Each structure stands twice: as structure tokens, then as C-alpha cells.
């Protein structure tokens, strides 16, 4: 990362601590009906249509609200843009927050407490809300708790003479070794094998946890103080992935973008929110759990919360809207794209009502069982700087003949001082 970019990331995150103390002041409230602004990272038309429908319903009984705006910010610049808005004295009233940024936002005190305002807070699953809590208080509602699964193009696999992954799941033979061999077979036929949609630029390394989790590997220790990028488990997992990319050609290499939804790849690691893009797919597809690794079955969860900025000029009203946005009825609607943290809604039958493209068996295996046994993608305080530092340190790995152990030792050399041990 360029020095200026690194400084910008650090400076942006330091704003959160300042905001907790009221640094820069809170914008004055204007008289008359209020406009609420909520930052989101989605620009998906179906997502925004649903959000606006919920907002319109809220406004019917709240004449004090003139408008609720959903401001779409690209995911790759989301956190930096959000913290820059806070620093500039223009915080949104509400904001979606990526799981990686949760430790910084919660620890800083930049978010308003919301637990007392939520509809049926006792229905929230404790293990799911843990990332968003501090001292018994909840600072963001984890509206999306979505395990990763494997979408498969059954037509491409059949054309390449490969087994049906659903059958392998039933027989207990659905493993990473098998999945990569099948992907390589498809690649030899002219299509791509396995793609990780949010890792096609070889930058968003946290999504590789969907693979290394099968080896029991992790980026750092459970207490966050020790780098474990060079542990034996991680070295084995990343060696396997490197071989899959550069030797077996089972995974497209750096600089190659492949669209699974266009029928150009055999498999894609993703979440159920992507199922909607397959509504009119011209090929047969299925959704199965992530393959087993050497350490057995596992699951990885991507999570997102929505919180109220403490420095919002309309914090009280924004908290009231958040309570409405996340109540039982609206949580059921949001479940079409974002698996909810509510125990009462996490049944295959309930999720199937809002996810008509997916079968109850798929939702049970991938979502419900995944939430039960899954771990959240890597998170840590100072996440923005860590993300950039690890990404740069991993760059030498993405070429043929790389020394995997040496590169991973280099990652730990760079980030261990940042982990606070």
C-alpha cells in the first residue's frame, strides 16, 4: 500500500475514537420533518427496492420523517468513506458495518446503544450478536449472518464427466481434494473451475478463510495477539490453494475475472444473497456446503450489522427506525437476501418462503447448520491497516514457484507488531 493510502486508513479509523468523545461536535438539528440517511454498500436494485419499501411503511406512521435516503457506497471504499464522513462532521444517521470493521466501531464508542429499543431482543442468537456487543450492550444489529456455501454448475460438471456434488455430500465424500480435482477437469474442457467472486483480484484475502478453515487454520490467535499465518495448518492450506491455482489450474489465476452467473465456471464460493442472480440462469445449478478439509466439516460466516451513529443529528429517531427496520416482520422480509440473527426465523421452512430459488434442504445444510457451527471471517481492531498490510505481504505468493512458508513468515513479521502482543 502506498504510504499516503496507509496513513489515510489509520487516520480514518482514529476518527472513531474522536467521535465517541463528541469530537467535532454534533450537527445541529433542523426544525420540521427530518431526513434520515443510511449508508449501505449495495447498489443491487432488488436490495434497494426492499429497503425503500420498508422505509415507506415506516413513514406512514411517522410524519416527523420527511425522507429516508439509502446512500450506496462501493464495498471496497466503504469503511474509509464512512469514517471520512464522520471526520468531516457529516455522519450518516445509520450505517451498515462490515464484520471486519465491527471491533473498531464497537470499541470506539462511535455507535449508540440499541438493545433496549429492539423488538424482541431475547430472540437474537447470542453467538451471532457477540461481535457487536460490549459490556452487555448491543451497538449494531447483525442483520446479515450469512454462511458461505458452494454454488455448482451441474451442467459443466456433467459435461466433464464429474460426480454430482450433492451426491458426494450425502456419501461423505465432498472434500476440497475432490472439489479441486473436479474443477481442474472442467478447466481442461475450456471453462473455469472454482471461482471466489470477491477474490478474483487476489486482494480480499479474508475470503480465503472459506478454504483454509477446512485445515483449522486462522489468521491470528483467538485473543488476537499472535499471528498464526505461518502455522503448519495455514502453510498446508495455502500450499494446497497455490497448487490448485498455478499447477492444477483449478482456480483462475491473478488478473482473470470469471462470471459464474454467466455459466463460465464450475463452482463458486458465495452466500445465498447471490442466488437471485441465478433466477434466469441458462444452466443447471445447485448449492451445497463448503467441502470438508483435513480437519473435517466447518463453516465460515460473513456478517454485517446496522448501527446508529452517536453523532447523528437524529440519533433518537434513527434508533426508532432501526427498531422498525429489524422487527420480526421486516427481518422476515430481509431474510430473502440476508439471513437474520433471530432464532424464530432460522428454520428451513421460514427461510424458504423468502428464498423461493432455494430448496429447504439447501437452506438447512448451508445456512442453518452453517450458522450453528460457523466462525466469522477474520476481524481485529485496526482492521483497515491489517487488511492492507497482509494484502501487500501476500503479493509474492501469487506467482508460480512461490515459497509459501517464506511468504507466510513474512506476513507474520509484518503484522505481529500490529497485533498488540
Short mmCIF file of C-alpha atoms in Angstrom, two decimals:
data_model
loop_
_atom_site.label_atom_id
_atom_site.label_comp_id
_atom_site.label_asym_id
_atom_site.label_seq_id
_atom_site.Cartn_x
_atom_site.Cartn_y
_atom_site.Cartn_z
CA UNK A 1 0.00 0.00 0.00
CA UNK A 2 1.29 3.47 -0.80
CA UNK A 3 2.32 5.46 2.32
CA UNK A 4 -0.39 8.07 1.73
CA UNK A 5 -3.06 5.37 1.48
CA UNK A 6 -1.85 3.71 4.65
CA UNK A 7 -1.91 6.99 6.57
CA UNK A 8 -5.39 7.71 5.28
CA UNK A 9 -6.67 4.37 6.56
CA UNK A 10 -5.13 4.89 10.01
CA UNK A 11 -6.40 8.47 10.20
CA UNK A 12 -9.89 7.45 9.16
CA UNK A 13 -10.12 4.81 11.87
CA UNK A 14 -8.77 7.17 14.54
CA UNK A 15 -11.82 9.34 13.83
CA UNK A 16 -13.97 6.72 15.53
CA UNK A 17 -12.28 7.31 18.86
CA UNK A 18 -12.69 11.06 18.46
CA UNK A 19 -16.37 10.68 17.59
CA UNK A 20 -17.01 8.76 20.78
CA UNK A 21 -15.95 11.83 22.73
CA UNK A 22 -18.03 14.14 20.62
CA UNK A 23 -15.01 15.47 18.75
CA UNK A 24 -16.00 17.95 16.09
CA UNK A 25 -19.46 18.40 17.58
CA UNK A 26 -22.81 17.06 16.51
CA UNK A 27 -24.53 18.77 13.58
CA UNK A 28 -27.44 20.92 14.67
CA UNK A 29 -30.92 19.54 14.07
CA UNK A 30 -33.12 21.47 11.71
CA UNK A 31 -36.71 22.30 12.52
CA UNK A 32 -39.55 20.44 10.82
CA UNK A 33 -39.68 16.93 9.37
CA UNK A 34 -36.34 15.11 9.42
CA UNK A 35 -34.44 13.33 6.70
CA UNK A 36 -32.68 10.15 7.77
CA UNK A 37 -29.64 8.97 5.82
CA UNK A 38 -28.36 5.41 5.93
CA UNK A 39 -25.16 4.32 4.19
CA UNK A 40 -25.17 0.88 2.54
CA UNK A 41 -22.67 -0.89 0.30
CA UNK A 42 -25.19 -2.47 -2.01
CA UNK A 43 -26.37 -0.96 -5.27
CA UNK A 44 -28.48 -4.01 -6.11
CA UNK A 45 -31.88 -2.95 -7.40
CA UNK A 46 -33.77 -5.75 -5.58
CA UNK A 47 -31.99 -4.86 -2.31
CA UNK A 48 -32.72 -1.14 -2.61
CA UNK A 49 -36.33 -1.78 -3.62
CA UNK A 50 -36.89 -3.77 -0.43
CA UNK A 51 -35.15 -1.15 1.73
CA UNK A 52 -37.28 1.63 0.27
CA UNK A 53 -40.45 -0.40 0.78
CA UNK A 54 -39.62 -0.78 4.48
CA UNK A 55 -38.82 2.94 4.73
CA UNK A 56 -42.10 3.89 3.05
CA UNK A 57 -44.04 1.73 5.51
CA UNK A 58 -42.31 3.45 8.44
CA UNK A 59 -43.07 6.92 7.13
CA UNK A 60 -46.81 6.17 7.05
CA UNK A 61 -46.94 6.34 10.84
CA UNK A 62 -44.11 8.84 11.38
CA UNK A 63 -44.97 12.24 9.90
CA UNK A 64 -41.86 13.66 11.55
CA UNK A 65 -39.83 11.84 8.90
CA UNK A 66 -39.72 13.61 5.53
CA UNK A 67 -37.44 11.12 3.79
CA UNK A 68 -35.22 8.10 4.39
CA UNK A 69 -32.29 8.00 1.98
CA UNK A 70 -30.15 4.92 1.32
CA UNK A 71 -26.71 6.04 0.15
CA UNK A 72 -24.85 3.34 -1.79
CA UNK A 73 -21.06 3.31 -1.35
CA UNK A 74 -18.83 0.74 -3.10
CA UNK A 75 -17.77 -2.04 -0.72
CA UNK A 76 -14.06 -1.61 -1.50
CA UNK A 77 -14.09 2.01 -0.24
CA UNK A 78 -17.00 1.74 2.17
CA UNK A 79 -15.30 1.96 5.55
CA UNK A 80 -12.87 4.70 4.51
CA UNK A 81 -15.70 6.76 3.01
CA UNK A 82 -17.86 6.30 6.10
CA UNK A 83 -15.13 7.30 8.54
CA UNK A 84 -14.22 10.25 6.33
CA UNK A 85 -17.84 11.43 6.52
CA UNK A 86 -17.67 11.18 10.30
CA UNK A 87 -14.40 13.12 10.36
CA UNK A 88 -15.91 15.82 8.15
CA UNK A 89 -18.82 16.37 10.52
CA UNK A 90 -21.31 14.77 8.12
CA UNK A 91 -22.07 11.39 9.71
CA UNK A 92 -25.00 9.36 8.40
CA UNK A 93 -27.79 8.62 10.83
CA UNK A 94 -27.45 4.87 10.32
CA UNK A 95 -24.79 2.74 8.66
CA UNK A 96 -24.22 -0.82 7.55
CA UNK A 97 -20.94 -2.01 9.02
CA UNK A 98 -18.77 -4.82 7.68
CA UNK A 99 -17.77 -7.54 10.14
CA UNK A 100 -14.12 -6.60 9.76
CA UNK A 101 -14.82 -3.07 10.97
CA UNK A 102 -17.01 -4.16 13.89
CA UNK A 103 -14.22 -4.30 16.52
CA UNK A 104 -13.16 -0.73 15.76
CA UNK A 105 -16.66 0.72 15.67
CA UNK A 106 -17.81 -1.07 18.83
CA UNK A 107 -14.65 -0.44 20.85
CA UNK A 108 -14.50 3.24 19.92
CA UNK A 109 -17.94 4.12 21.23
CA UNK A 110 -18.91 5.67 17.91
CA UNK A 111 -22.23 3.81 17.89
CA UNK A 112 -25.32 4.45 20.00
CA UNK A 113 -26.67 1.62 22.21
CA UNK A 114 -29.76 -0.02 20.70
CA UNK A 115 -30.62 -3.12 22.74
CA UNK A 116 -33.46 -1.58 24.76
CA UNK A 117 -35.21 -0.34 21.61
CA UNK A 118 -35.19 -3.58 19.62
CA UNK A 119 -38.27 -5.68 19.04
CA UNK A 120 -37.99 -8.95 21.00
CA UNK A 121 -34.26 -8.71 21.67
CA UNK A 122 -34.47 -12.05 23.53
CA UNK A 123 -35.00 -13.72 20.14
CA UNK A 124 -31.48 -12.78 18.99
CA UNK A 125 -28.97 -15.65 18.97
CA UNK A 126 -26.20 -14.82 21.50
CA UNK A 127 -23.37 -16.31 19.44
CA UNK A 128 -24.43 -14.21 16.45
CA UNK A 129 -24.56 -10.89 18.32
CA UNK A 130 -21.23 -11.37 20.12
CA UNK A 131 -19.17 -9.36 17.64
CA UNK A 132 -21.43 -6.34 18.09
CA UNK A 133 -21.59 -6.26 21.89
CA UNK A 134 -19.59 -4.57 24.62
CA UNK A 135 -20.22 -4.73 28.38
CA UNK A 136 -23.63 -6.31 27.91
CA UNK A 137 -24.88 -3.67 25.46
CA UNK A 138 -25.60 -4.13 21.76
CA UNK A 139 -24.27 -1.48 19.38
CA UNK A 140 -25.36 -2.84 15.99
CA UNK A 141 -27.97 -5.30 14.81
CA UNK A 142 -26.33 -8.12 12.78
CA UNK A 143 -28.98 -8.06 10.08
CA UNK A 144 -26.98 -10.42 7.87
CA UNK A 145 -25.38 -13.55 9.24
CA UNK A 146 -24.66 -15.49 6.10
CA UNK A 147 -22.55 -18.65 5.90
CA UNK A 148 -20.64 -19.30 2.70
CA UNK A 149 -21.60 -22.24 0.55
CA UNK A 150 -20.61 -23.63 -2.83
CA UNK A 151 -22.72 -22.88 -5.88
CA UNK A 152 -22.09 -25.51 -8.54
CA UNK A 153 -22.84 -25.60 -12.27
CA UNK A 154 -24.15 -29.13 -12.58
CA UNK A 155 -24.21 -28.96 -16.40
CA UNK A 156 -20.48 -28.19 -16.67
CA UNK A 157 -19.63 -30.90 -14.16
CA UNK A 158 -21.71 -33.46 -16.03
CA UNK A 159 -20.16 -32.48 -19.37
CA UNK A 160 -16.72 -33.05 -17.82
CA UNK A 161 -17.76 -36.49 -16.56
CA UNK A 162 -17.72 -35.46 -12.91
CA UNK A 163 -19.85 -36.55 -9.96
CA UNK A 164 -22.79 -34.56 -8.65
CA UNK A 165 -21.62 -32.64 -5.54
CA UNK A 166 -24.99 -33.23 -3.84
CA UNK A 167 -24.37 -36.98 -4.08
CA UNK A 168 -20.87 -36.52 -2.65
CA UNK A 169 -22.31 -34.57 0.28
CA UNK A 170 -24.66 -37.45 1.05
CA UNK A 171 -21.90 -40.05 0.82
CA UNK A 172 -19.47 -38.00 2.92
CA UNK A 173 -17.01 -37.65 0.03
CA UNK A 174 -17.43 -33.90 -0.58
CA UNK A 175 -13.86 -32.78 0.18
CA UNK A 176 -11.58 -29.98 -1.00
CA UNK A 177 -9.36 -32.51 -2.74
CA UNK A 178 -12.35 -33.79 -4.69
CA UNK A 179 -13.75 -30.31 -5.42
CA UNK A 180 -10.45 -29.05 -6.81
CA UNK A 181 -9.96 -32.18 -8.94
CA UNK A 182 -13.45 -31.71 -10.40
CA UNK A 183 -12.73 -28.01 -11.03
CA UNK A 184 -9.48 -28.88 -12.81
CA UNK A 185 -11.37 -31.35 -15.03
CA UNK A 186 -13.79 -28.62 -16.09
CA UNK A 187 -10.91 -26.19 -16.70
CA UNK A 188 -9.36 -28.70 -19.10
CA UNK A 189 -12.59 -28.58 -21.11
CA UNK A 190 -12.23 -24.82 -21.66
CA UNK A 191 -14.29 -23.31 -18.84
CA UNK A 192 -13.09 -22.09 -15.44
CA UNK A 193 -13.06 -24.33 -12.40
CA UNK A 194 -13.57 -22.80 -8.97
CA UNK A 195 -14.01 -19.05 -8.53
CA UNK A 196 -14.18 -16.96 -5.38
CA UNK A 197 -16.14 -13.94 -6.65
CA UNK A 198 -14.78 -11.47 -4.12
CA UNK A 199 -11.20 -12.70 -4.52
CA UNK A 200 -10.86 -12.55 -8.29
CA UNK A 201 -8.43 -9.63 -7.92
CA UNK A 202 -6.32 -11.56 -5.35
CA UNK A 203 -6.69 -8.74 -2.81
CA UNK A 204 -9.55 -9.57 -0.44
CA UNK A 205 -7.60 -12.29 1.34
CA UNK A 206 -10.14 -12.66 4.20
CA UNK A 207 -12.36 -14.63 1.80
CA UNK A 208 -9.66 -17.31 1.64
CA UNK A 209 -10.78 -18.23 5.16
CA UNK A 210 -13.56 -20.11 3.36
CA UNK A 211 -10.84 -22.51 2.23
CA UNK A 212 -8.23 -22.52 5.00
CA UNK A 213 -10.97 -23.11 7.61
CA UNK A 214 -11.01 -26.72 6.41
CA UNK A 215 -7.46 -27.08 7.70
CA UNK A 216 -8.28 -25.48 11.04
CA UNK A 217 -6.09 -22.51 10.14
CA UNK A 218 -6.60 -18.91 11.21
CA UNK A 219 -5.01 -15.53 10.58
CA UNK A 220 -4.28 -14.92 14.26
CA UNK A 221 -4.91 -16.49 17.64
CA UNK A 222 -8.33 -16.36 19.31
CA UNK A 223 -7.24 -13.49 21.55
CA UNK A 224 -5.95 -11.60 18.52
CA UNK A 225 -2.45 -11.20 19.92
CA UNK A 226 -0.42 -13.74 17.94
CA UNK A 227 -0.02 -14.08 14.18
CA UNK A 228 -0.77 -17.62 13.00
CA UNK A 229 -0.39 -17.05 9.28
CA UNK A 230 2.74 -19.22 9.36
CA UNK A 231 1.25 -22.06 11.42
CA UNK A 232 1.61 -25.58 9.98
CA UNK A 233 -2.14 -25.66 9.28
CA UNK A 234 -2.04 -22.41 7.31
CA UNK A 235 1.08 -23.40 5.39
CA UNK A 236 -0.59 -26.67 4.37
CA UNK A 237 -3.83 -24.92 3.37
CA UNK A 238 -2.14 -22.17 1.36
CA UNK A 239 0.18 -24.69 -0.30
CA UNK A 240 -2.90 -26.61 -1.38
CA UNK A 241 -4.53 -23.43 -2.72
CA UNK A 242 -1.35 -22.30 -4.51
CA UNK A 243 -1.05 -25.69 -6.22
CA UNK A 244 -4.72 -25.51 -7.23
CA UNK A 245 -4.11 -22.14 -8.91
CA UNK A 246 -0.72 -22.48 -10.54
CA UNK A 247 -0.23 -26.23 -11.08
CA UNK A 248 -3.67 -27.79 -11.44
CA UNK A 249 -5.32 -24.69 -12.99
CA UNK A 250 -8.43 -25.50 -10.96
CA UNK A 251 -8.74 -21.84 -9.94
CA UNK A 252 -8.33 -18.89 -12.35
CA UNK A 253 -5.05 -17.07 -11.72
CA UNK A 254 -4.46 -13.39 -10.91
CA UNK A 255 -5.80 -10.97 -13.48
CA UNK A 256 -8.57 -13.29 -14.65
CA UNK A 257 -12.20 -12.41 -13.98
CA UNK A 258 -14.80 -15.15 -14.46
CA UNK A 259 -18.55 -14.80 -14.03
CA UNK A 260 -20.17 -17.89 -12.52
CA UNK A 261 -23.65 -16.49 -13.15
CA UNK A 262 -22.91 -16.42 -16.89
CA UNK A 263 -22.19 -20.15 -16.85
CA UNK A 264 -18.44 -19.72 -17.21
CA UNK A 265 -17.27 -21.60 -14.10
CA UNK A 266 -17.93 -24.96 -12.45
CA UNK A 267 -18.10 -23.72 -8.86
CA UNK A 268 -18.26 -20.50 -6.87
CA UNK A 269 -17.83 -19.90 -3.15
CA UNK A 270 -20.53 -17.43 -2.17
CA UNK A 271 -23.57 -16.66 0.01
CA UNK A 272 -27.30 -17.10 -0.56
CA UNK A 273 -27.71 -13.41 -1.43
CA UNK A 274 -26.13 -14.33 -4.78
CA UNK A 275 -28.88 -16.85 -5.58
CA UNK A 276 -31.08 -14.12 -7.03
CA UNK A 277 -28.58 -13.57 -9.84
CA UNK A 278 -29.25 -17.14 -10.98
CA UNK A 279 -33.00 -16.65 -11.43
CA UNK A 280 -32.73 -16.79 -15.20
CA UNK A 281 -29.52 -18.82 -15.45
CA UNK A 282 -29.31 -20.85 -18.61
CA UNK A 283 -27.72 -23.82 -16.86
CA UNK A 284 -28.44 -26.28 -14.08
CA UNK A 285 -27.10 -25.29 -10.66
CA UNK A 286 -27.13 -26.35 -7.04
CA UNK A 287 -25.98 -25.03 -3.67
CA UNK A 288 -24.06 -27.30 -1.30
CA UNK A 289 -21.99 -26.74 1.87
CA UNK A 290 -18.29 -25.95 1.69
CA UNK A 291 -16.24 -29.11 1.12
CA UNK A 292 -14.65 -30.87 4.08
CA UNK A 293 -11.00 -30.20 4.78
CA UNK A 294 -8.44 -32.35 6.63
CA UNK A 295 -9.99 -31.18 9.92
CA UNK A 296 -13.50 -32.18 8.83
CA UNK A 297 -16.67 -30.15 8.34
CA UNK A 298 -16.68 -26.43 9.11
CA UNK A 299 -18.43 -23.22 8.11
CA UNK A 300 -17.38 -19.60 7.62
CA UNK A 301 -19.76 -16.70 8.11
CA UNK A 302 -19.83 -13.27 6.60
CA UNK A 303 -21.62 -10.81 8.85
CA UNK A 304 -22.88 -7.27 8.65
CA UNK A 305 -24.51 -5.05 11.24
CA UNK A 306 -26.52 -1.86 11.08
CA UNK A 307 -25.98 0.74 13.76
CA UNK A 308 -26.84 4.30 14.68
CA UNK A 309 -24.01 6.83 14.68
CA UNK A 310 -23.80 8.51 18.07
CA UNK A 311 -23.01 11.81 16.38
CA UNK A 312 -26.08 11.63 14.16
CA UNK A 313 -28.22 14.78 14.49
CA UNK A 314 -31.23 12.46 14.62
CA UNK A 315 -29.86 9.60 16.73
CA UNK A 316 -33.06 9.01 18.73
CA UNK A 317 -35.27 8.95 15.64
CA UNK A 318 -32.71 6.82 13.78
CA UNK A 319 -32.76 4.28 16.63
CA UNK A 320 -36.55 4.13 16.42
CA UNK A 321 -36.35 3.47 12.68
CA UNK A 322 -33.70 0.78 13.28
CA UNK A 323 -36.08 -0.95 15.70
CA UNK A 324 -38.75 -0.93 12.98
CA UNK A 325 -36.30 -1.98 10.26
CA UNK A 326 -35.27 -5.04 12.29
CA UNK A 327 -38.58 -6.08 13.85
CA UNK A 328 -39.93 -9.57 13.37
CA UNK A 329 -41.90 -8.81 10.21
CA UNK A 330 -39.16 -6.85 8.46
CA UNK A 331 -36.48 -9.32 9.49
CA UNK A 332 -38.50 -11.96 7.67
CA UNK A 333 -38.55 -9.77 4.56
CA UNK A 334 -34.81 -9.07 4.76
CA UNK A 335 -34.19 -12.82 5.06
CA UNK A 336 -34.69 -13.01 1.30
CA UNK A 337 -31.14 -11.70 0.97
CA UNK A 338 -29.72 -11.56 4.48
CA UNK A 339 -30.09 -14.49 6.94
CA UNK A 340 -31.36 -12.96 10.19
CA UNK A 341 -29.99 -13.35 13.73
CA UNK A 342 -33.42 -14.27 15.09
CA UNK A 343 -33.85 -17.83 16.32
CA UNK A 344 -37.56 -17.83 15.44
CA UNK A 345 -36.81 -17.12 11.77
CA UNK A 346 -33.94 -19.56 11.33
CA UNK A 347 -35.90 -22.54 10.09
CA UNK A 348 -35.67 -24.02 6.63
CA UNK A 349 -39.40 -23.58 6.15
CA UNK A 350 -39.33 -19.88 7.08
CA UNK A 351 -36.26 -19.07 5.00
CA UNK A 352 -37.70 -20.93 2.01
CA UNK A 353 -40.68 -18.56 1.93
CA UNK A 354 -38.38 -15.61 1.25
CA UNK A 355 -35.87 -17.58 -0.85
CA UNK A 356 -38.01 -19.32 -3.49
CA UNK A 357 -34.98 -20.21 -5.64
CA UNK A 358 -33.52 -22.37 -2.89
CA UNK A 359 -34.75 -25.69 -1.52
CA UNK A 360 -35.33 -26.29 2.17
CA UNK A 361 -32.54 -28.90 2.16
CA UNK A 362 -30.07 -26.34 0.75
CA UNK A 363 -31.05 -23.73 3.33
CA UNK A 364 -30.82 -26.28 6.15
CA UNK A 365 -27.36 -27.54 5.15
CA UNK A 366 -25.74 -24.24 4.20
CA UNK A 367 -27.46 -21.55 6.26
CA UNK A 368 -28.94 -23.03 9.42
CA UNK A 369 -26.28 -25.65 10.08
CA UNK A 370 -23.61 -23.19 8.93
CA UNK A 371 -24.67 -20.59 11.48
CA UNK A 372 -24.66 -23.26 14.17
CA UNK A 373 -21.05 -24.32 13.61
CA UNK A 374 -19.54 -21.40 11.71
CA UNK A 375 -16.92 -18.81 12.60
CA UNK A 376 -16.92 -15.23 11.36
CA UNK A 377 -14.33 -14.15 8.80
CA UNK A 378 -11.13 -12.66 10.30
CA UNK A 379 -11.78 -9.50 12.35
CA UNK A 380 -9.49 -7.36 14.51
CA UNK A 381 -9.16 -3.85 15.80
CA UNK A 382 -7.20 -1.74 13.34
CA UNK A 383 -8.66 -3.92 10.60
CA UNK A 384 -8.16 -1.49 7.73
CA UNK A 385 -4.41 -1.27 8.25
CA UNK A 386 -4.16 -5.02 8.82
CA UNK A 387 -6.06 -5.72 5.61
CA UNK A 388 -3.68 -3.62 3.56
CA UNK A 389 -0.54 -4.89 5.26
CA UNK A 390 -1.46 -8.57 4.81
CA UNK A 391 -2.53 -7.98 1.22
CA UNK A 392 0.83 -6.46 0.35
CA UNK A 393 2.76 -9.16 2.23
CA UNK A 394 0.85 -11.88 0.35
CA UNK A 395 1.57 -10.42 -3.09
CA UNK A 396 4.74 -12.56 -3.62
CA UNK A 397 2.60 -15.68 -3.13
CA UNK A 398 0.56 -15.11 -6.26
CA UNK A 399 3.07 -16.36 -8.80
CA UNK A 400 4.34 -19.81 -9.88
CA UNK A 401 7.09 -21.30 -7.76
CA UNK A 402 6.48 -19.10 -4.73
CA UNK A 403 7.95 -20.23 -1.39
CA UNK A 404 4.71 -20.48 0.58
CA UNK A 405 6.31 -20.83 4.02
CA UNK A 406 8.68 -17.92 3.44
CA UNK A 407 5.85 -15.65 2.27
CA UNK A 408 3.69 -16.54 5.27
CA UNK A 409 6.63 -15.98 7.63
CA UNK A 410 6.89 -12.56 6.02
CA UNK A 411 3.23 -11.85 6.73
CA UNK A 412 3.74 -12.54 10.42
CA UNK A 413 6.89 -10.44 10.53
CA UNK A 414 4.84 -7.51 9.21
CA UNK A 415 1.71 -7.81 11.32
CA UNK A 416 2.89 -9.23 14.66
CA UNK A 417 3.83 -5.75 15.93
CA UNK A 418 0.34 -4.59 14.96
CA UNK A 419 -1.46 -7.28 16.96
CA UNK A 420 -0.53 -5.85 20.33
CA UNK A 421 1.05 -8.91 21.92
#
